[in-house]
CSV table of C-alpha atoms and ligand atoms in Angstrom, one decimal:
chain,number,residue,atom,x,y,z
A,30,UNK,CA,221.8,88.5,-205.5
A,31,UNK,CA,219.7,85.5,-204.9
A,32,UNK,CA,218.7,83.0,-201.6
A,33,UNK,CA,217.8,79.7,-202.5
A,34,UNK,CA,216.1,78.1,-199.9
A,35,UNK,CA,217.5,74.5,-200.5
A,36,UNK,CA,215.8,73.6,-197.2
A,37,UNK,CA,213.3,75.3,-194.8
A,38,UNK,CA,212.4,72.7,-192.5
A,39,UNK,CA,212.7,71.0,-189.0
A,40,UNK,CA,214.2,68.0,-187.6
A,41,UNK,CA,210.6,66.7,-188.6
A,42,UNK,CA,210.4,65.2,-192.4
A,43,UNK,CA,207.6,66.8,-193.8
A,44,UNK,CA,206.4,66.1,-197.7
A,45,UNK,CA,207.2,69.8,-197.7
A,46,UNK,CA,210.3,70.4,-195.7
A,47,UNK,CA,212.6,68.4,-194.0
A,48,UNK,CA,216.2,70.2,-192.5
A,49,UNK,CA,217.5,73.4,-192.9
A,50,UNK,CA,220.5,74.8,-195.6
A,51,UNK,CA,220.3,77.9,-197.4
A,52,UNK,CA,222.4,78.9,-200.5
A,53,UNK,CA,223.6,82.9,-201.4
A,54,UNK,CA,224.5,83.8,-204.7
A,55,UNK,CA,226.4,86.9,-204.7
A,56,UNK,CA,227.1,87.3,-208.7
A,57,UNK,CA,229.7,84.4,-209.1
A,58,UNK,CA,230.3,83.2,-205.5
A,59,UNK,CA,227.9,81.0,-203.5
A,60,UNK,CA,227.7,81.0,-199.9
A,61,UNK,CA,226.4,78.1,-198.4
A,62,UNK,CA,224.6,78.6,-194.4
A,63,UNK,CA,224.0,75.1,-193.3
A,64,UNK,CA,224.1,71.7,-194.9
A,65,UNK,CA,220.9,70.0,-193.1
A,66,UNK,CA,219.2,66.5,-194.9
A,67,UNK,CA,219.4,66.0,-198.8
A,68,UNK,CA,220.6,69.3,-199.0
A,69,UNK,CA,223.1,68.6,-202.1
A,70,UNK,CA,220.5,66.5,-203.8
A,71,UNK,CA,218.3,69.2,-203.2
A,72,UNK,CA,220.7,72.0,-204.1
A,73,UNK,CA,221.0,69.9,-207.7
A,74,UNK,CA,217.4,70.5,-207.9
A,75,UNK,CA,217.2,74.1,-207.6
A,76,UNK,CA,220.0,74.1,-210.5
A,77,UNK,CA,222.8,74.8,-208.0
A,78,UNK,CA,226.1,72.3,-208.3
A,79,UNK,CA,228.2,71.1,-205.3
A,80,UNK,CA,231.4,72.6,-207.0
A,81,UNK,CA,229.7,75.8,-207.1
A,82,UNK,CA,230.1,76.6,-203.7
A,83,UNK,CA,232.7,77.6,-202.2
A,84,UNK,CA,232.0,78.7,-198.4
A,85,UNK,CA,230.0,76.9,-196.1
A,86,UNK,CA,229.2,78.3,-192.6
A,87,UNK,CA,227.7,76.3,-189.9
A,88,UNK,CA,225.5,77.8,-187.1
A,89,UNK,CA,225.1,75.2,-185.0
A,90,UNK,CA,225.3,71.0,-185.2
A,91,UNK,CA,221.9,69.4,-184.5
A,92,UNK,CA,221.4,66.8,-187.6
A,93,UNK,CA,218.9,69.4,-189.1
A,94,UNK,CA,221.8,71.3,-189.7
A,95,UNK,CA,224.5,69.0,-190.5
A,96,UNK,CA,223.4,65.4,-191.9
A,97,UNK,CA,224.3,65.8,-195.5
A,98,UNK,CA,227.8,67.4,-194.7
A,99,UNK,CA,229.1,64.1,-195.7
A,100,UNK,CA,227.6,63.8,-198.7
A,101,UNK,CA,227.9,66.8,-199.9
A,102,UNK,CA,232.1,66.8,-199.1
A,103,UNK,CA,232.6,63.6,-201.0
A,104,UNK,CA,230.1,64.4,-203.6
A,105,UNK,CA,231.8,68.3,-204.0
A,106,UNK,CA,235.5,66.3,-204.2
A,107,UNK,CA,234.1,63.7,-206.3
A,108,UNK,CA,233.0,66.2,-209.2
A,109,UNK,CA,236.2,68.2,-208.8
A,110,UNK,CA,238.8,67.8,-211.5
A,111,UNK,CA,241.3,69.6,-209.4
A,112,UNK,CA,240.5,73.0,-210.8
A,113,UNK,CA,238.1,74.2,-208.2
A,114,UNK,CA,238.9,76.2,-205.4
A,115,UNK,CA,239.6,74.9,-202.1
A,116,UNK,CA,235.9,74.8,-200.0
A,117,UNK,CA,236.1,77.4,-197.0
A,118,UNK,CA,234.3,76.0,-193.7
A,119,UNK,CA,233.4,77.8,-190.5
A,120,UNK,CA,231.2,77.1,-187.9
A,121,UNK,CA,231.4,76.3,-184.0
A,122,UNK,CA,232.9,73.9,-182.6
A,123,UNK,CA,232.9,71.4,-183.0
A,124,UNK,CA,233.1,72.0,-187.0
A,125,UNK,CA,236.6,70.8,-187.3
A,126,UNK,CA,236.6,67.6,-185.5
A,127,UNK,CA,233.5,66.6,-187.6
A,128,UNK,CA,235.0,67.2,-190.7
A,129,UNK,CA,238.5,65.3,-189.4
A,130,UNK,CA,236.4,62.2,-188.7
A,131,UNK,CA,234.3,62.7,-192.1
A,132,UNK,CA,237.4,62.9,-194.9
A,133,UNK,CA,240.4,62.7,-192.8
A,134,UNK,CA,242.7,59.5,-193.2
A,135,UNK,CA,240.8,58.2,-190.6
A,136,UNK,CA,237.6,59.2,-191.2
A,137,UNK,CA,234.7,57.1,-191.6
A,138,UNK,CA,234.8,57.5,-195.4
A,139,UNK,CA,238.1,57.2,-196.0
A,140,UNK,CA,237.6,54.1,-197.4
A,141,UNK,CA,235.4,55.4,-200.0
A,142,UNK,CA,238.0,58.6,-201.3
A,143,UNK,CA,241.2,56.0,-201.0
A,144,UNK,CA,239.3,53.3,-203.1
A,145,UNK,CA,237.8,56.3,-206.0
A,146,UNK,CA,241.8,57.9,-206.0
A,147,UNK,CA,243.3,54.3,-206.1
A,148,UNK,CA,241.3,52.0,-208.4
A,149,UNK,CA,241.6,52.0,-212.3
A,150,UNK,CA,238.3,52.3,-213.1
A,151,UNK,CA,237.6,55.1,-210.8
A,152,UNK,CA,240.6,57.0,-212.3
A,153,UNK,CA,239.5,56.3,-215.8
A,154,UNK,CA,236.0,58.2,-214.7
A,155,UNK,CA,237.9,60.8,-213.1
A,156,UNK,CA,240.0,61.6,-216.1
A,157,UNK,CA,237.2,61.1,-218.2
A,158,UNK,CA,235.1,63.9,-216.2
A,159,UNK,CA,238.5,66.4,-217.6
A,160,UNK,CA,241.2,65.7,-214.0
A,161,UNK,CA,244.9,64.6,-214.3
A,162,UNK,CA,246.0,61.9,-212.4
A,163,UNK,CA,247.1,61.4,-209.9
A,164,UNK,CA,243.9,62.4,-207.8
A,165,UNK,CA,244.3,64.1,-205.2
A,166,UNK,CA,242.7,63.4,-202.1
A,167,UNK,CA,240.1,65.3,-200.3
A,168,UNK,CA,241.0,68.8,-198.5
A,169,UNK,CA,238.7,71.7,-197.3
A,170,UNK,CA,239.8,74.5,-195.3
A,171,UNK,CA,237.9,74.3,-191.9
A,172,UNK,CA,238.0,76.5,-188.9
A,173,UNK,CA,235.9,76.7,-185.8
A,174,UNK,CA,234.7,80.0,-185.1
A,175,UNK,CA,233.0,81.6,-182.2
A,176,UNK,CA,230.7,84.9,-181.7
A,177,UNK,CA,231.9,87.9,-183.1
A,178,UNK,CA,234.3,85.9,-185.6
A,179,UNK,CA,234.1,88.8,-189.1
A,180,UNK,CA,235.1,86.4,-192.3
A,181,UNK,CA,234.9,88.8,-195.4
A,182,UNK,CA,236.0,87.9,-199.0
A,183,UNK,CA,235.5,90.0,-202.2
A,184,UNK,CA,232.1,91.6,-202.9
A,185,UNK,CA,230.8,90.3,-198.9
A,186,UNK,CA,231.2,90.4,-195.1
A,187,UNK,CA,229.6,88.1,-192.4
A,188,UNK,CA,229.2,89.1,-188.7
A,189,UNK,CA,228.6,86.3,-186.3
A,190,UNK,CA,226.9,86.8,-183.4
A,191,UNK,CA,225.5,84.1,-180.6
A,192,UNK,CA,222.0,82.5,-181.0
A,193,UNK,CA,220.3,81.4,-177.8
A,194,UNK,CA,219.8,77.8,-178.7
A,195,UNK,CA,220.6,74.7,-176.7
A,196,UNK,CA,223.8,76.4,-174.4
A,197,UNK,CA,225.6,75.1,-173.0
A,198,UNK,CA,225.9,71.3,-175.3
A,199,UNK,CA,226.5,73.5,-178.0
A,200,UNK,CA,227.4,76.8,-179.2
A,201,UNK,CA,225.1,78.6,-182.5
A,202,UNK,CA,225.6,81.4,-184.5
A,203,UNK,CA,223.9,83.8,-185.7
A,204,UNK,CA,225.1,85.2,-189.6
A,205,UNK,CA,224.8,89.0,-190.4
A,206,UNK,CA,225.6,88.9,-194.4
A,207,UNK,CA,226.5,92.3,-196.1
A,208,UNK,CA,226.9,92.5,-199.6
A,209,UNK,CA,225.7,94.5,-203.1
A,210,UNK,CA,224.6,96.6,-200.4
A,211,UNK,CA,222.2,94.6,-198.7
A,212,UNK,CA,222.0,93.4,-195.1
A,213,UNK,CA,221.0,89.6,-194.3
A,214,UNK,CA,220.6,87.8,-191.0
A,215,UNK,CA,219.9,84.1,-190.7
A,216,UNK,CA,219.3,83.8,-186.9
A,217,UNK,CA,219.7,80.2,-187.3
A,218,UNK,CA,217.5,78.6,-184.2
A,219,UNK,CA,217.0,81.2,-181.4
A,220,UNK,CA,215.1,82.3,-178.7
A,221,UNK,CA,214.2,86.1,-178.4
A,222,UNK,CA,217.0,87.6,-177.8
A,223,UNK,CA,219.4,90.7,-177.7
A,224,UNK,CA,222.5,89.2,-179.2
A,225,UNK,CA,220.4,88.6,-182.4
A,226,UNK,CA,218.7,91.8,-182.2
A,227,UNK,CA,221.6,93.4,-182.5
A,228,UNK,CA,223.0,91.7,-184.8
A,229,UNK,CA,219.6,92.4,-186.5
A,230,UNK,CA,219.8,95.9,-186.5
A,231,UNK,CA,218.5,97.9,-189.6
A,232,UNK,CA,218.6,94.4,-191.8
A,233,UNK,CA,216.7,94.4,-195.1
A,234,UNK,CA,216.4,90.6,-194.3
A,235,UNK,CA,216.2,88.8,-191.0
A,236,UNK,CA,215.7,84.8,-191.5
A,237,UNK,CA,214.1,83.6,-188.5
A,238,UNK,CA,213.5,79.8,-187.7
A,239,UNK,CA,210.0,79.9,-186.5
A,240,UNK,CA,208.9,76.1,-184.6
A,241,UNK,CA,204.7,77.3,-184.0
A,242,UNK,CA,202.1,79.4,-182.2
A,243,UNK,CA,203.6,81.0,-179.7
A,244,UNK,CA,200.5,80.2,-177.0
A,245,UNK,CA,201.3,76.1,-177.8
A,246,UNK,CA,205.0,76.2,-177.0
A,247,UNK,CA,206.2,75.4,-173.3
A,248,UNK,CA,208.6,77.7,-171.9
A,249,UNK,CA,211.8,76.0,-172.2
A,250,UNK,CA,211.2,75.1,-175.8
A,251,UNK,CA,210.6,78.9,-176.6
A,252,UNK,CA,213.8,79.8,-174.8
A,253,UNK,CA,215.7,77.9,-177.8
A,254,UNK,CA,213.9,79.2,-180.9
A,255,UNK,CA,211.1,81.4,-181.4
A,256,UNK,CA,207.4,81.1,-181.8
A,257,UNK,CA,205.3,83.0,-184.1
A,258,UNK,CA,205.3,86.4,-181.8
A,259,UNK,CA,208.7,86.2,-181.2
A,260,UNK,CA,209.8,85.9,-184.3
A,261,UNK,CA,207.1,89.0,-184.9
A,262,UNK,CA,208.9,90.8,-181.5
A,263,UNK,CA,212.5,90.1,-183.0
A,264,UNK,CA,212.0,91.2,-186.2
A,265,UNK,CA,209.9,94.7,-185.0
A,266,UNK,CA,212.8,95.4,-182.2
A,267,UNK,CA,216.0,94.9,-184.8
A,268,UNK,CA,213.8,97.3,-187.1
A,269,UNK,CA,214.0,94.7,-189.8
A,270,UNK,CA,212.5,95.6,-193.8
A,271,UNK,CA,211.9,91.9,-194.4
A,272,UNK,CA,211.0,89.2,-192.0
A,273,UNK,CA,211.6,85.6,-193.7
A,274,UNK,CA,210.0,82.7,-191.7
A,275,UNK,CA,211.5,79.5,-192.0
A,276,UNK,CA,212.6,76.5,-190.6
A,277,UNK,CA,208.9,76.2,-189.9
A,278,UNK,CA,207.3,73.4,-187.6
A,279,UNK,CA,204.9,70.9,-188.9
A,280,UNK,CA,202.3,72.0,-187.2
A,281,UNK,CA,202.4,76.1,-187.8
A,282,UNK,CA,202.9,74.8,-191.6
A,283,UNK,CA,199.5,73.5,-191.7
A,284,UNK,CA,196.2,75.4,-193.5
A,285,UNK,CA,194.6,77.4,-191.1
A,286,UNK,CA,197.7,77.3,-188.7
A,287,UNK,CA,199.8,79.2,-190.8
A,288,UNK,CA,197.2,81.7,-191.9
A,289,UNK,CA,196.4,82.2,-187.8
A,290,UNK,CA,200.2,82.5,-187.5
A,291,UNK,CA,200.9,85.3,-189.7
A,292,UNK,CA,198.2,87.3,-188.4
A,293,UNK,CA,199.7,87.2,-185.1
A,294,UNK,CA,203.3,87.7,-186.6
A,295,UNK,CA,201.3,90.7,-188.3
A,296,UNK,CA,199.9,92.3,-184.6
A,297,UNK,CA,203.5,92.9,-183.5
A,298,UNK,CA,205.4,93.2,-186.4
A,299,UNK,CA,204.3,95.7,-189.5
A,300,UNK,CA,207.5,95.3,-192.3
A,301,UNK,CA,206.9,92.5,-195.2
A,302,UNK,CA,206.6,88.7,-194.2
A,303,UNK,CA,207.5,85.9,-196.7
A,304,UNK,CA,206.8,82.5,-195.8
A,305,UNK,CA,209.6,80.6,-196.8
A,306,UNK,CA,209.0,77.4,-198.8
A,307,UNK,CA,211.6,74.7,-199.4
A,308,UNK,CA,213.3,75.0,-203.0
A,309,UNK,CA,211.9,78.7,-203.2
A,310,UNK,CA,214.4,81.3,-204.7
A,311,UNK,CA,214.1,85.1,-203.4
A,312,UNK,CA,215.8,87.2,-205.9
A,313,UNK,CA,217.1,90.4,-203.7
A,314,UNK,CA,216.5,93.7,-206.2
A,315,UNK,CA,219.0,95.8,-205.7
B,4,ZN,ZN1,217.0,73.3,-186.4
């Protein structure tokens, strides 16, 4: 079992980070959390393919979390020859009405699928890659899910749970993964709080989206995702093994900050840290 961290970043570029998407391996399937900028390019990178995956969840829709969906729908359909399986999608709402507007007839890239399943040339490449014409047109299964949704397949389980985020313009979710016996959370962005915790409980991993030093960040802005002691306080409450910091603000990611960081991560919580970097793989032994 495997996470590659396809991105570990902020709404912020960074030459480091930039966007958030995080990819599971779980022996043959691939779990996707998230889809945030350049993640397919950047999943291609990490030797991952689009037509590899086959689940994507959603915890919330800021463009950190979201701008490459596009892409990576048409590029997935585009390098499909028809033998694939059907991509699974879940996420809040409004998951399904993004995806209408993205691939469906009307969708602002219709024009793209209808001209690469119509035109000669694009069906020559398409047989060429190994499909059978005619081409079919793009389908995923999508379904908008909220807190406490259980979606389990063979080999895993995922238990949602609500993030404290940006309520009430939209609802996040929190990800509890169980599988080859291991527990992971992603708390996607959060504030401190009990619905994660719990959710948290007794994890080997808890993913937390950490935005800077605690002391810097005003009080609204640590309401919606943690700071360096809260992210320390979450991960020492849930009783976590593992606490993996990402989604990691420009500032906190700089020499000196993040050293001062994890030492106050370090005074309230005493498990392993890991510093997530972008296009890092943590292999989970198990
Ligand atoms: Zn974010």
């Amino acid at each position: 079992m495997k996470i590659f961290f396809v991105g570990a970043g902020t709404p912020t570029p960074t030459q480091k980070r930039f966007g958030t998407c995080y990819v599971v391996q779980i022996d043959e399937a691939y779990l996707m959390f998230d889809c945030g900028p350049a993640a397919t390019h950047k999943m291609v990178k990490m030797g991952l393919f689009p037509t590899q995956i086959d689940y994507l969840f959603f915890s919330h829709h800021h463009f950190d979390h979201n701008a490459d969906y596009p892409c990576f729908l048409l590029c997935r359909w585009d390098q499909s020859i028809g033998r694939e399986n059907i991509l699974q999608v879940f996420g809040p709402p409004p998951t399904t009405w993004i995806t209408e507007r993205l691939i469906g007839s009307d969708g602002a890239f219709s024009h793209d699928w209808r001209a690469r399943v119509g035109h000669p040339g694009s069906q020559d490449i398409f047989v060429g890659r190994g499909g059978r014409l005619p081409r079919p047109e793009p389908h995923v299964d999508v379904k908008d899910i909220e807190a406490g949704a259980v979606i389990e397949d063979a080999g895993w389980k995922l238990i949602t749970a609500r993030a404290a985020h940006i309520e009430p313009w939209m609802p996040t979710l929190a990800y509890r993964l169980e599988a080859s016996g291991k527990r992971i959370v992603f708390s996607s962005d959060t504030g401190f709080c009990k619905s994660v915790i719990e959710l948290a409980r007794g994890a080997n991993y808890l993913l937390v989206h950490c935005w800077g030093q605690q002391e810097t960040m005003k009080r609204a802005e640590s309401r919606m995702i943690t700071g360096t002691v809260d992210a320390a306080k979450l991960a020492a409450e849930a009783k976590v093994e593992t606490l993996v910091l990402s989604h990691i603000g420009h500032d906190l990611d700089r020499t000196g900050s993040r050293e001062k960081g994890l030492m106050d991560i370090a005074r309230f919580y005493k498990g392993e840290i890991i510093w997530a970097d972008e296009l890092m793989t943590l292999d989970l032994q198990s």
